[in-house]
Tab-separated table of N, CA, C and O in Angstrom:
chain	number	residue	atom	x	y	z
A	1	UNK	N	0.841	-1.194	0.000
A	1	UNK	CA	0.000	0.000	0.000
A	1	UNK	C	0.877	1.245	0.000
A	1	UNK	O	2.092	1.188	0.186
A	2	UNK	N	0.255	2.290	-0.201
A	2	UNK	CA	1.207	3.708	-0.060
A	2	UNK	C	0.458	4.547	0.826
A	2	UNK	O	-0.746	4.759	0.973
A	3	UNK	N	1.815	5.092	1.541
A	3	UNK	CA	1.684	5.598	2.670
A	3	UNK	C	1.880	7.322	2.405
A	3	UNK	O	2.868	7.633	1.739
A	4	UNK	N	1.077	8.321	2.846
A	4	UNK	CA	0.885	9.488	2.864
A	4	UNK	C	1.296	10.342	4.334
A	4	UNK	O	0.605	10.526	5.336
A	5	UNK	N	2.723	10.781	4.020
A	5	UNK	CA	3.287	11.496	5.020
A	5	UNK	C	2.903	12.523	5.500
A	5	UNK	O	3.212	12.237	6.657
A	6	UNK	N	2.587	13.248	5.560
A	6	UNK	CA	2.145	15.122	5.947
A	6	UNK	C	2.872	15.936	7.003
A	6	UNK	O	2.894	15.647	8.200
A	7	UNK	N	3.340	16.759	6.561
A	7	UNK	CA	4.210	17.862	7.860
A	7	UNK	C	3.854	19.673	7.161
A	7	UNK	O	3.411	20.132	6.108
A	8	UNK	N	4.236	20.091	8.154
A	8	UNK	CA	3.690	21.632	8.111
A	8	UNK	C	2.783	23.091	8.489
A	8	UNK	O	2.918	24.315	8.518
A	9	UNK	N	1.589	21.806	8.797
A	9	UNK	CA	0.843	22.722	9.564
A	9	UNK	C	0.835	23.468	10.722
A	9	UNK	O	1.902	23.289	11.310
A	10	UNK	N	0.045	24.291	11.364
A	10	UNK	CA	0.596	24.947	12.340
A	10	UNK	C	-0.430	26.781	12.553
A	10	UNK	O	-1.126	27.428	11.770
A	11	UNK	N	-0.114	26.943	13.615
A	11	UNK	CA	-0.640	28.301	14.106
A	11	UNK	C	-0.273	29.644	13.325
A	11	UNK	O	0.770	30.104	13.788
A	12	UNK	N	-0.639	30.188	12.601
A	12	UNK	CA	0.168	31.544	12.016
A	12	UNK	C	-0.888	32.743	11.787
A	12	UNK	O	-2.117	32.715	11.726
A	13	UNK	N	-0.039	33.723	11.691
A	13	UNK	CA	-0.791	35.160	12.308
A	13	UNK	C	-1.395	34.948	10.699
A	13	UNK	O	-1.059	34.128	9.844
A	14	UNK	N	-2.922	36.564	10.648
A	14	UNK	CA	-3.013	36.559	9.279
A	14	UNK	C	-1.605	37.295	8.869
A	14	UNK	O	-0.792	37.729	9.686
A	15	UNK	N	-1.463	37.356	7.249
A	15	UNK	CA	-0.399	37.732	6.404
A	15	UNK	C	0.910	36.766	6.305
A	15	UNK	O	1.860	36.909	5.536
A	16	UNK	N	0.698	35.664	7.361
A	16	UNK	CA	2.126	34.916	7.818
A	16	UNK	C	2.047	33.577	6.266
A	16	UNK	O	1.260	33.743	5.334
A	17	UNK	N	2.815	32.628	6.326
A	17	UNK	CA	3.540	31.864	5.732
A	17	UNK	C	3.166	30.033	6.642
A	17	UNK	O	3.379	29.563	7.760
A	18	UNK	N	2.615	29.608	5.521
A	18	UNK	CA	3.478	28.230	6.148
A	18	UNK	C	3.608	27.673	4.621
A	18	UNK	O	3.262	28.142	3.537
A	19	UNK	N	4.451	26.110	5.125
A	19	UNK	CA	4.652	25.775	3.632
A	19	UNK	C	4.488	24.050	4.272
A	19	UNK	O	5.097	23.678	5.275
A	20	UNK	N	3.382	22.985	3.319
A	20	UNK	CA	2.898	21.569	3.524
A	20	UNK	C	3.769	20.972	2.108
A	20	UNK	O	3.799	21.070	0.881
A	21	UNK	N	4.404	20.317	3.221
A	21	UNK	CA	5.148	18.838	2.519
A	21	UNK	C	4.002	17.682	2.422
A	21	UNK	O	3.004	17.807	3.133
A	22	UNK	N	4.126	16.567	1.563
A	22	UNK	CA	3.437	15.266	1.737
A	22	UNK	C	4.296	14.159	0.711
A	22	UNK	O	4.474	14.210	-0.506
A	23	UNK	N	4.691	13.272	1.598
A	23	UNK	CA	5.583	12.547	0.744
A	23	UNK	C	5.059	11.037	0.873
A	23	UNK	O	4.929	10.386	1.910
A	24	UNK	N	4.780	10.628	-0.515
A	24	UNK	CA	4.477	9.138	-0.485
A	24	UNK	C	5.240	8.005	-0.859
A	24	UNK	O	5.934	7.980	-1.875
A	25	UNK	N	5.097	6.835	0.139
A	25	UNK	CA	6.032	5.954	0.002
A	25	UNK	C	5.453	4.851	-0.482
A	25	UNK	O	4.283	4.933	-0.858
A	26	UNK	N	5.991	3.900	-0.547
A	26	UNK	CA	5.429	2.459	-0.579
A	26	UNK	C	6.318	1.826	-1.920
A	26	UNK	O	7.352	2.448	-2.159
A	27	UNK	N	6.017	0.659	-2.810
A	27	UNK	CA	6.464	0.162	-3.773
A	27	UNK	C	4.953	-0.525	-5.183
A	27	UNK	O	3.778	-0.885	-5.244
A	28	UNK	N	6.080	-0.319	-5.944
A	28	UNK	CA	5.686	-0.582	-7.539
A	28	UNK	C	4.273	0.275	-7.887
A	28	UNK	O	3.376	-0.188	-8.591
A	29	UNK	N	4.247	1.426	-7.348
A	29	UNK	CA	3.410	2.260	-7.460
A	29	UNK	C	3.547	3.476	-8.538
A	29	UNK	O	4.741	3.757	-8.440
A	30	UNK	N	3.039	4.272	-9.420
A	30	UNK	CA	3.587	5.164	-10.259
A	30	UNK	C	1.831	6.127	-10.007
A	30	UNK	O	0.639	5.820	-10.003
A	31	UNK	N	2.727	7.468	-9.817
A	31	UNK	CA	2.087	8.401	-9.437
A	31	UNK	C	1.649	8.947	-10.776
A	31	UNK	O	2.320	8.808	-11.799
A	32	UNK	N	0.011	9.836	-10.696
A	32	UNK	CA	-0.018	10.685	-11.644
A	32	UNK	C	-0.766	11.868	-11.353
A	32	UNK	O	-1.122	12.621	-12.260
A	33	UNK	N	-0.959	12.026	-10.474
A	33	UNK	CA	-1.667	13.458	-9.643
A	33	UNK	C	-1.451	13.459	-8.178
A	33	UNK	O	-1.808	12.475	-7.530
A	34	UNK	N	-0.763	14.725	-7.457
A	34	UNK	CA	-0.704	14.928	-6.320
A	34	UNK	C	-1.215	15.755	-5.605
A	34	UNK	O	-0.086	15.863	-5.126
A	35	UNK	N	-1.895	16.570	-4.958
A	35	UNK	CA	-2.276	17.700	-4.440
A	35	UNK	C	-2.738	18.133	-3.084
A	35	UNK	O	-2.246	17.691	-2.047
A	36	UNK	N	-3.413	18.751	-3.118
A	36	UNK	CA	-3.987	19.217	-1.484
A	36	UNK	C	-5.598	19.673	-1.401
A	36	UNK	O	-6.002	20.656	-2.021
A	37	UNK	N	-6.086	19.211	-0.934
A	37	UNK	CA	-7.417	19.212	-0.368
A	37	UNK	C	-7.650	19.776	0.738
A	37	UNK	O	-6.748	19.547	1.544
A	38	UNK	N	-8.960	20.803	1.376
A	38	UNK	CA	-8.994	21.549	2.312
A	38	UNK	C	-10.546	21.500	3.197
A	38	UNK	O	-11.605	21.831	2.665
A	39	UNK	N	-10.453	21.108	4.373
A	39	UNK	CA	-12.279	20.931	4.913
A	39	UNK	C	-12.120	22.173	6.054
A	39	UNK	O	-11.519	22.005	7.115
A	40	UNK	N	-12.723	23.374	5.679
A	40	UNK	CA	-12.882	24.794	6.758
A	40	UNK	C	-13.677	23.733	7.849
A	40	UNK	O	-14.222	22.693	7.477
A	41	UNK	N	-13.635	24.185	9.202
A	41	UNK	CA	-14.643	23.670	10.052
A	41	UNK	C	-16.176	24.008	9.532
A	41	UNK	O	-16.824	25.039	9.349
A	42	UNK	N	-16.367	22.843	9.417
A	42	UNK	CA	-18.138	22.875	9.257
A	42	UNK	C	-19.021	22.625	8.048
A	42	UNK	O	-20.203	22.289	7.969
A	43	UNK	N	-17.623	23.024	6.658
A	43	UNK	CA	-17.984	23.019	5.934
A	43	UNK	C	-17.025	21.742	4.688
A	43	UNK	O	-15.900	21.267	4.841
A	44	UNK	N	-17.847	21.554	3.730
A	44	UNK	CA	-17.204	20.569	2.878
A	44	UNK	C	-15.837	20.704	2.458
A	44	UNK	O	-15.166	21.728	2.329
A	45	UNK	N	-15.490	19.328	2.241
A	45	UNK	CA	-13.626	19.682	1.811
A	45	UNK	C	-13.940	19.629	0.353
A	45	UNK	O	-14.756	19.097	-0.400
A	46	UNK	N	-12.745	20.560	0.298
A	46	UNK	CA	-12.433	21.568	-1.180
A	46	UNK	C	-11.418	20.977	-2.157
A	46	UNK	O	-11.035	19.901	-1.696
A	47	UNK	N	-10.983	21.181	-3.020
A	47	UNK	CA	-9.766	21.493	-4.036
A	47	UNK	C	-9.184	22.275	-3.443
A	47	UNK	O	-9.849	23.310	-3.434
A	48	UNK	N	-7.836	22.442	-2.654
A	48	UNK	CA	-6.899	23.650	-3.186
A	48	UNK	C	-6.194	23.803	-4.340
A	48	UNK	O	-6.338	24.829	-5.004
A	49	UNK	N	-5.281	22.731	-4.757
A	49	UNK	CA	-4.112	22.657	-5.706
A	49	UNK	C	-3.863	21.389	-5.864
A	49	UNK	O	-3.607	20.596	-4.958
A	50	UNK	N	-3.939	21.132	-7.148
A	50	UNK	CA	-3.520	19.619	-7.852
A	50	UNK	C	-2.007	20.063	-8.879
A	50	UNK	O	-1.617	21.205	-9.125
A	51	UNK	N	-1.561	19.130	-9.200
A	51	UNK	CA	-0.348	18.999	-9.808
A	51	UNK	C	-0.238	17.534	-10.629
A	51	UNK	O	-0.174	16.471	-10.013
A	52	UNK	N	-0.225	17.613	-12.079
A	52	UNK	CA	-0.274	15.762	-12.579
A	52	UNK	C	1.401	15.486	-12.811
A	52	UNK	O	2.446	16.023	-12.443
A	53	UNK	N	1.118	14.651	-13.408
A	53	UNK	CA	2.913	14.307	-13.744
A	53	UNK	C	3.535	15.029	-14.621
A	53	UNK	O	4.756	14.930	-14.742
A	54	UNK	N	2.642	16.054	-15.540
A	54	UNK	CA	3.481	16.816	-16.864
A	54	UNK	C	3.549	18.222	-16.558
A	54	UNK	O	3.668	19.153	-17.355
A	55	UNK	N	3.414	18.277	-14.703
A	55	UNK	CA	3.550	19.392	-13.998
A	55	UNK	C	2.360	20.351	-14.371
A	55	UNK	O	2.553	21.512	-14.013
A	56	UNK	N	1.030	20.079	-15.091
A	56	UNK	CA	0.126	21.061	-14.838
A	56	UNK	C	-0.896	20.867	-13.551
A	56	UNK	O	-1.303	19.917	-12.883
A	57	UNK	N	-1.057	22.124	-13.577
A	57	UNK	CA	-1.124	22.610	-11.986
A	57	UNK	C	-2.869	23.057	-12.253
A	57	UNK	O	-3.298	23.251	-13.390
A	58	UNK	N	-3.834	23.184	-10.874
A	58	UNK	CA	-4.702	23.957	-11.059
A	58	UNK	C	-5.267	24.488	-9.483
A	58	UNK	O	-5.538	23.559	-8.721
A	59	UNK	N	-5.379	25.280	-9.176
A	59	UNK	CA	-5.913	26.305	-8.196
A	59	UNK	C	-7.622	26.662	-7.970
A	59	UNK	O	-8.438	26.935	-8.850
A	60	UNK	N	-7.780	26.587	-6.929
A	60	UNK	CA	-8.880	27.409	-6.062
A	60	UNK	C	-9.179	28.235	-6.477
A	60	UNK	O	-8.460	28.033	-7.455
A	61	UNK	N	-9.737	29.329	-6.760
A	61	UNK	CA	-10.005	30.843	-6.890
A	61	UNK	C	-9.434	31.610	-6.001
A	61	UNK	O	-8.802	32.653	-6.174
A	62	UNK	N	-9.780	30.832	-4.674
A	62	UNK	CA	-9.708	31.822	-2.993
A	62	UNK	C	-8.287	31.569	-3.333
A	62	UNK	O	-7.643	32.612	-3.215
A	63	UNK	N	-7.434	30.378	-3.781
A	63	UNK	CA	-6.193	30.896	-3.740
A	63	UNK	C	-4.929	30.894	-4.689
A	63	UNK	O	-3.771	30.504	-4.539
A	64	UNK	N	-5.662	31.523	-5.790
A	64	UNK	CA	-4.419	31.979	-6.939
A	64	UNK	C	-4.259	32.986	-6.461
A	64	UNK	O	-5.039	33.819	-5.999
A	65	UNK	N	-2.772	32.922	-6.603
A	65	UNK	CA	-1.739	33.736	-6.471
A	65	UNK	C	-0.970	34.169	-5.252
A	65	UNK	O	0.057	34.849	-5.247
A	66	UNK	N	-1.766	33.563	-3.983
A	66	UNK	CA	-1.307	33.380	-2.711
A	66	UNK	C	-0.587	31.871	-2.620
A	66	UNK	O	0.525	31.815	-2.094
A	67	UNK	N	-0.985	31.087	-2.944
A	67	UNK	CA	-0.264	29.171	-2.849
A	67	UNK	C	0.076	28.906	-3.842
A	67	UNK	O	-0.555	29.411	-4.771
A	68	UNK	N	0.866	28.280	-4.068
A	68	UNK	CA	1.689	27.788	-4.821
A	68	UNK	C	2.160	26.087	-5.063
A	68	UNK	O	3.100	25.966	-4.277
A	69	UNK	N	2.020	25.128	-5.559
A	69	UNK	CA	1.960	23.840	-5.807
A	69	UNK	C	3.465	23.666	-6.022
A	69	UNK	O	4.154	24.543	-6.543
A	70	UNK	N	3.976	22.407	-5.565
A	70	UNK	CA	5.150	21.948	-6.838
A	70	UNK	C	5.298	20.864	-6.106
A	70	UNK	O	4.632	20.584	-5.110
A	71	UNK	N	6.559	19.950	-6.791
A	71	UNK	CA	6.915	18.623	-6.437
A	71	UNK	C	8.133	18.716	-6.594
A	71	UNK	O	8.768	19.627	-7.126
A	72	UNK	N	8.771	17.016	-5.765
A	72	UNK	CA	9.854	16.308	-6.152
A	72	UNK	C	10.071	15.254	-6.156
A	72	UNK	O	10.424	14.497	-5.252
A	73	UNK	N	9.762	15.008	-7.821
A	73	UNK	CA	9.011	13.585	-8.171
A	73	UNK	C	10.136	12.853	-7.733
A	73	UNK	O	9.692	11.819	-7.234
A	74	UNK	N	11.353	12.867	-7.668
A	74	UNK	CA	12.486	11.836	-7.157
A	74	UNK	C	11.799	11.433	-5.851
A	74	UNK	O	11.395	10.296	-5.605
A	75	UNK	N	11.718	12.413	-5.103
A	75	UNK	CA	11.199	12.104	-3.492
A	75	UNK	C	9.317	11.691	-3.571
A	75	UNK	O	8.629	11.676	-2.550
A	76	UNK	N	8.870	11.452	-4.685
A	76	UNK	CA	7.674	11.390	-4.776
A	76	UNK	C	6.734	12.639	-3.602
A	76	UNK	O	5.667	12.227	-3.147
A	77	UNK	N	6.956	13.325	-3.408
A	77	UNK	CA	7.161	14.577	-2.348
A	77	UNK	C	6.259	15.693	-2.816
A	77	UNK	O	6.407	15.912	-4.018
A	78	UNK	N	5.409	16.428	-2.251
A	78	UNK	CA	4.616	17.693	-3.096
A	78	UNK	C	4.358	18.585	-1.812
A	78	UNK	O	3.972	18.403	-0.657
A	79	UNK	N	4.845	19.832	-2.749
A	79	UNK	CA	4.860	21.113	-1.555
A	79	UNK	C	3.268	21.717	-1.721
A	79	UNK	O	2.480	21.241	-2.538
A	80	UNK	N	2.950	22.785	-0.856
A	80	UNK	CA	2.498	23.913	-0.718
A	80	UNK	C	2.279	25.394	0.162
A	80	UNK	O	1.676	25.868	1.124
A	81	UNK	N	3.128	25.696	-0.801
A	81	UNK	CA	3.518	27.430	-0.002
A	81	UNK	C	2.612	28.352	-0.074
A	81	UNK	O	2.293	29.183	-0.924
A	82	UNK	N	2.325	28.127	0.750
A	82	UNK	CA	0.765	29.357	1.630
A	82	UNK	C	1.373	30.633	1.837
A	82	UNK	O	2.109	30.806	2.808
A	83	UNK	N	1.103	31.663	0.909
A	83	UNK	CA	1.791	32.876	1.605
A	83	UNK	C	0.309	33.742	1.693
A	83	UNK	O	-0.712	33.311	1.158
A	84	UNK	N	0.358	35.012	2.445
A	84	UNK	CA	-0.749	35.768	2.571
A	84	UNK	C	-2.160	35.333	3.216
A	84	UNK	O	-3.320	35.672	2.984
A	85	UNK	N	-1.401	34.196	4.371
A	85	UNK	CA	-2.565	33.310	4.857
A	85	UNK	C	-3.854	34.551	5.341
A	85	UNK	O	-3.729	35.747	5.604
A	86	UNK	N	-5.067	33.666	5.312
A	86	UNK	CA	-5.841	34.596	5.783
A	86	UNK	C	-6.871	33.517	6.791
A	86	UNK	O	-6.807	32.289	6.720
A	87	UNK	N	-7.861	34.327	7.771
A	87	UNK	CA	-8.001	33.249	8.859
A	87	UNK	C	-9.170	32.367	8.193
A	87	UNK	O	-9.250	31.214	8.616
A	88	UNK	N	-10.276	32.846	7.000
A	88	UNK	CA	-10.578	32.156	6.008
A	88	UNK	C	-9.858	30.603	5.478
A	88	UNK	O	-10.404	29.636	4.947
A	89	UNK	N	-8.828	30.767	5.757
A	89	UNK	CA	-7.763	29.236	5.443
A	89	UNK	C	-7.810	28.510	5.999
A	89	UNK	O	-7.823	27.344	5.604
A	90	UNK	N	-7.861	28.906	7.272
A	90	UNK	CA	-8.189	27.608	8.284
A	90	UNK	C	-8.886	26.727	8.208
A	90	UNK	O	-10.099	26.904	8.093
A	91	UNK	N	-8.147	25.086	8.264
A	91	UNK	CA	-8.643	24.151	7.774
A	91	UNK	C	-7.854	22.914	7.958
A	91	UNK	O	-6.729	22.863	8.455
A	92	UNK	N	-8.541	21.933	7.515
A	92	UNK	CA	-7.589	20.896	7.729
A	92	UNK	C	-7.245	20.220	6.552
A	92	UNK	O	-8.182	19.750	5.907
A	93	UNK	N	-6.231	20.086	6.177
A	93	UNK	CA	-5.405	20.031	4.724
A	93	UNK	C	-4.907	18.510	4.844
A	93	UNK	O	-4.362	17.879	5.750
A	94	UNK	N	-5.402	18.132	3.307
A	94	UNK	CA	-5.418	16.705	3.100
A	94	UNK	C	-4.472	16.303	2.222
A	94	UNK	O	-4.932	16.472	1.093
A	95	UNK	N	-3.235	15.794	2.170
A	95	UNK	CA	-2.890	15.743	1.080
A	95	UNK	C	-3.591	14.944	-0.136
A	95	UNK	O	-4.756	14.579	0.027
A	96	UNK	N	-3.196	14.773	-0.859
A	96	UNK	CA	-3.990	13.969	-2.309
A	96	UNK	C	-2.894	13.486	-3.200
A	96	UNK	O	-1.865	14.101	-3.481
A	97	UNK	N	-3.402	11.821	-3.767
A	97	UNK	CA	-2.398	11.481	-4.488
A	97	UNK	C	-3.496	10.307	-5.523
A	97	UNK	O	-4.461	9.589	-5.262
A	98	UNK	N	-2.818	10.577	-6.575
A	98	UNK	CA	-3.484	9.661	-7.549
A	98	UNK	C	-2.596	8.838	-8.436
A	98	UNK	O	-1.986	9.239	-9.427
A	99	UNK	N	-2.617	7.575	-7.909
A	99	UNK	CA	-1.551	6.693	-8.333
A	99	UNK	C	-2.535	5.418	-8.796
A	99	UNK	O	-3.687	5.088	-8.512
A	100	UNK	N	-1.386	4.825	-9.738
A	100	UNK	CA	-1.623	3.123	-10.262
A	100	UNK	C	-0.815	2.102	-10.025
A	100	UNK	O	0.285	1.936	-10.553
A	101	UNK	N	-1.429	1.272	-9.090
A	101	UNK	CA	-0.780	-0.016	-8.705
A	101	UNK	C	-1.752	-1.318	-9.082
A	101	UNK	O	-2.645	-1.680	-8.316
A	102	UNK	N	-1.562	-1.774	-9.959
A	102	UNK	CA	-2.447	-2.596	-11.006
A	102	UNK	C	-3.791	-2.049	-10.861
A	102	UNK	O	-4.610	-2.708	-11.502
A	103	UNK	N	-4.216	-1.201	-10.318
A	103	UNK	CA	-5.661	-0.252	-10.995
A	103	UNK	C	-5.253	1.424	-9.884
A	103	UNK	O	-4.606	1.907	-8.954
A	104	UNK	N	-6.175	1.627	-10.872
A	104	UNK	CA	-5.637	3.473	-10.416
A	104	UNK	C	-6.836	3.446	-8.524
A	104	UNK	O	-7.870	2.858	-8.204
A	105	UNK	N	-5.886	4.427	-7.791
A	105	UNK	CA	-6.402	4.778	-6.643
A	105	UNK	C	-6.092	6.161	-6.439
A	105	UNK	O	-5.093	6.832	-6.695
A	106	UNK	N	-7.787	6.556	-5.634
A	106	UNK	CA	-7.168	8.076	-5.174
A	106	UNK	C	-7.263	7.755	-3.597
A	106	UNK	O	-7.816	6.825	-3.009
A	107	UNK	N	-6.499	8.900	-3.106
A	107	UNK	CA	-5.835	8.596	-1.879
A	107	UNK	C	-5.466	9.424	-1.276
A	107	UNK	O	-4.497	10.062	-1.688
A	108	UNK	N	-6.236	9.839	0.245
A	108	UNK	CA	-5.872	11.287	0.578
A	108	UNK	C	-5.148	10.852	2.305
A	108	UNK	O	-5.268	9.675	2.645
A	109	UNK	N	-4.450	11.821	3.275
A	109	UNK	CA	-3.445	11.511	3.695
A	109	UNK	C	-4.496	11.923	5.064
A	109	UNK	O	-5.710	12.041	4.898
A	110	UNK	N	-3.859	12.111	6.363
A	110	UNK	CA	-4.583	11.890	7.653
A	110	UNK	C	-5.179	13.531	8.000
A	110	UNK	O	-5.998	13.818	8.873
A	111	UNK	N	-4.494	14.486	7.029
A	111	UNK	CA	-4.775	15.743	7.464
A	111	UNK	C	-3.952	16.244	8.473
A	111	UNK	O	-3.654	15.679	9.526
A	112	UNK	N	-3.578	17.441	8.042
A	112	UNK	CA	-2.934	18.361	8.917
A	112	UNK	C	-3.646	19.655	9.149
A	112	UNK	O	-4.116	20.261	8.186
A	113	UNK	N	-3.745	20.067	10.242
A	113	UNK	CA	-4.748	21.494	11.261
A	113	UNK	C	-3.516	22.771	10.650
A	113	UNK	O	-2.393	22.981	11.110
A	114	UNK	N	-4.103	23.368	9.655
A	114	UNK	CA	-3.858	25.198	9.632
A	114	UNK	C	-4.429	25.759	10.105
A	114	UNK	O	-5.574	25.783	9.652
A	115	UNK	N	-4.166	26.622	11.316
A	115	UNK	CA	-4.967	28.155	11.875
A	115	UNK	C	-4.441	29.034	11.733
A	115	UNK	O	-3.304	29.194	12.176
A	116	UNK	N	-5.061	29.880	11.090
A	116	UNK	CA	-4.740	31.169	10.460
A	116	UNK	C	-5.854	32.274	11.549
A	116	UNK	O	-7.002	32.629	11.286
A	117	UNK	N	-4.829	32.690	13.077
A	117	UNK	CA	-5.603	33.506	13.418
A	117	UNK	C	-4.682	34.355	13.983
A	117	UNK	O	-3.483	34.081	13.940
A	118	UNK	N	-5.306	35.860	14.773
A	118	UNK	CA	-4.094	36.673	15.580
A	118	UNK	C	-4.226	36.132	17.205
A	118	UNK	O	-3.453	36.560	18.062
């Protein structure tokens, strides 16, 4: 099976910074979409940012041009750099991975807690 790492989350003022790693492990697995998923308290989990293997990317509304997606497909590994947090963000962030190991699976990670407050 593959395993979904998550680190990053955390307490930050509005305007502050964090940045979510998620790195997946396991064997004979080949990735083709990675991303991040978002559930505000109370309300349904979202899309933030996907990323496929030919590096196209796609965004939220609430957050183009504040987050930012990328990878390191060596490390099977996918960032996201939150800048201009706002307390709107707060949430619990899922990573996401869409891989094929003799049939395709999607696959989201245990969640990590962002609070975006003063």
């Amino acid at each position: 099976q593959v395993q979904l790492v998550e680190s990053g989350g955390g307490l930050v003022q509005p305007g502050g910074s964090l940045r979510l790693s998620c790195a997946a492990s396991g064997s004979g697995f080949s990735i083709n979409t990675m991303g991040w998923y978002r559930q505000p308290p109370g309300k349904e989990r979202e899309l933030v940012a996907i990323m496929d293997s030919a590096s196209n990317t796609a965004y939220a509304d609430s957050v183009k041009g504040r987050f930012t997606i990328s990878s390191d497909n060596a490390k099977n590994t996918v960032y996201l750099q939150m800048n201009s947090l706002k307390p709107e963000d707060t949430a619990v962030y899922y990573c996401y991975v869409k891989f094929f190991k003799r049939t395709w699976y999607n696959y989201w990670g245990q969640g990590t807690q962002v609070t975006v407050s003063s």
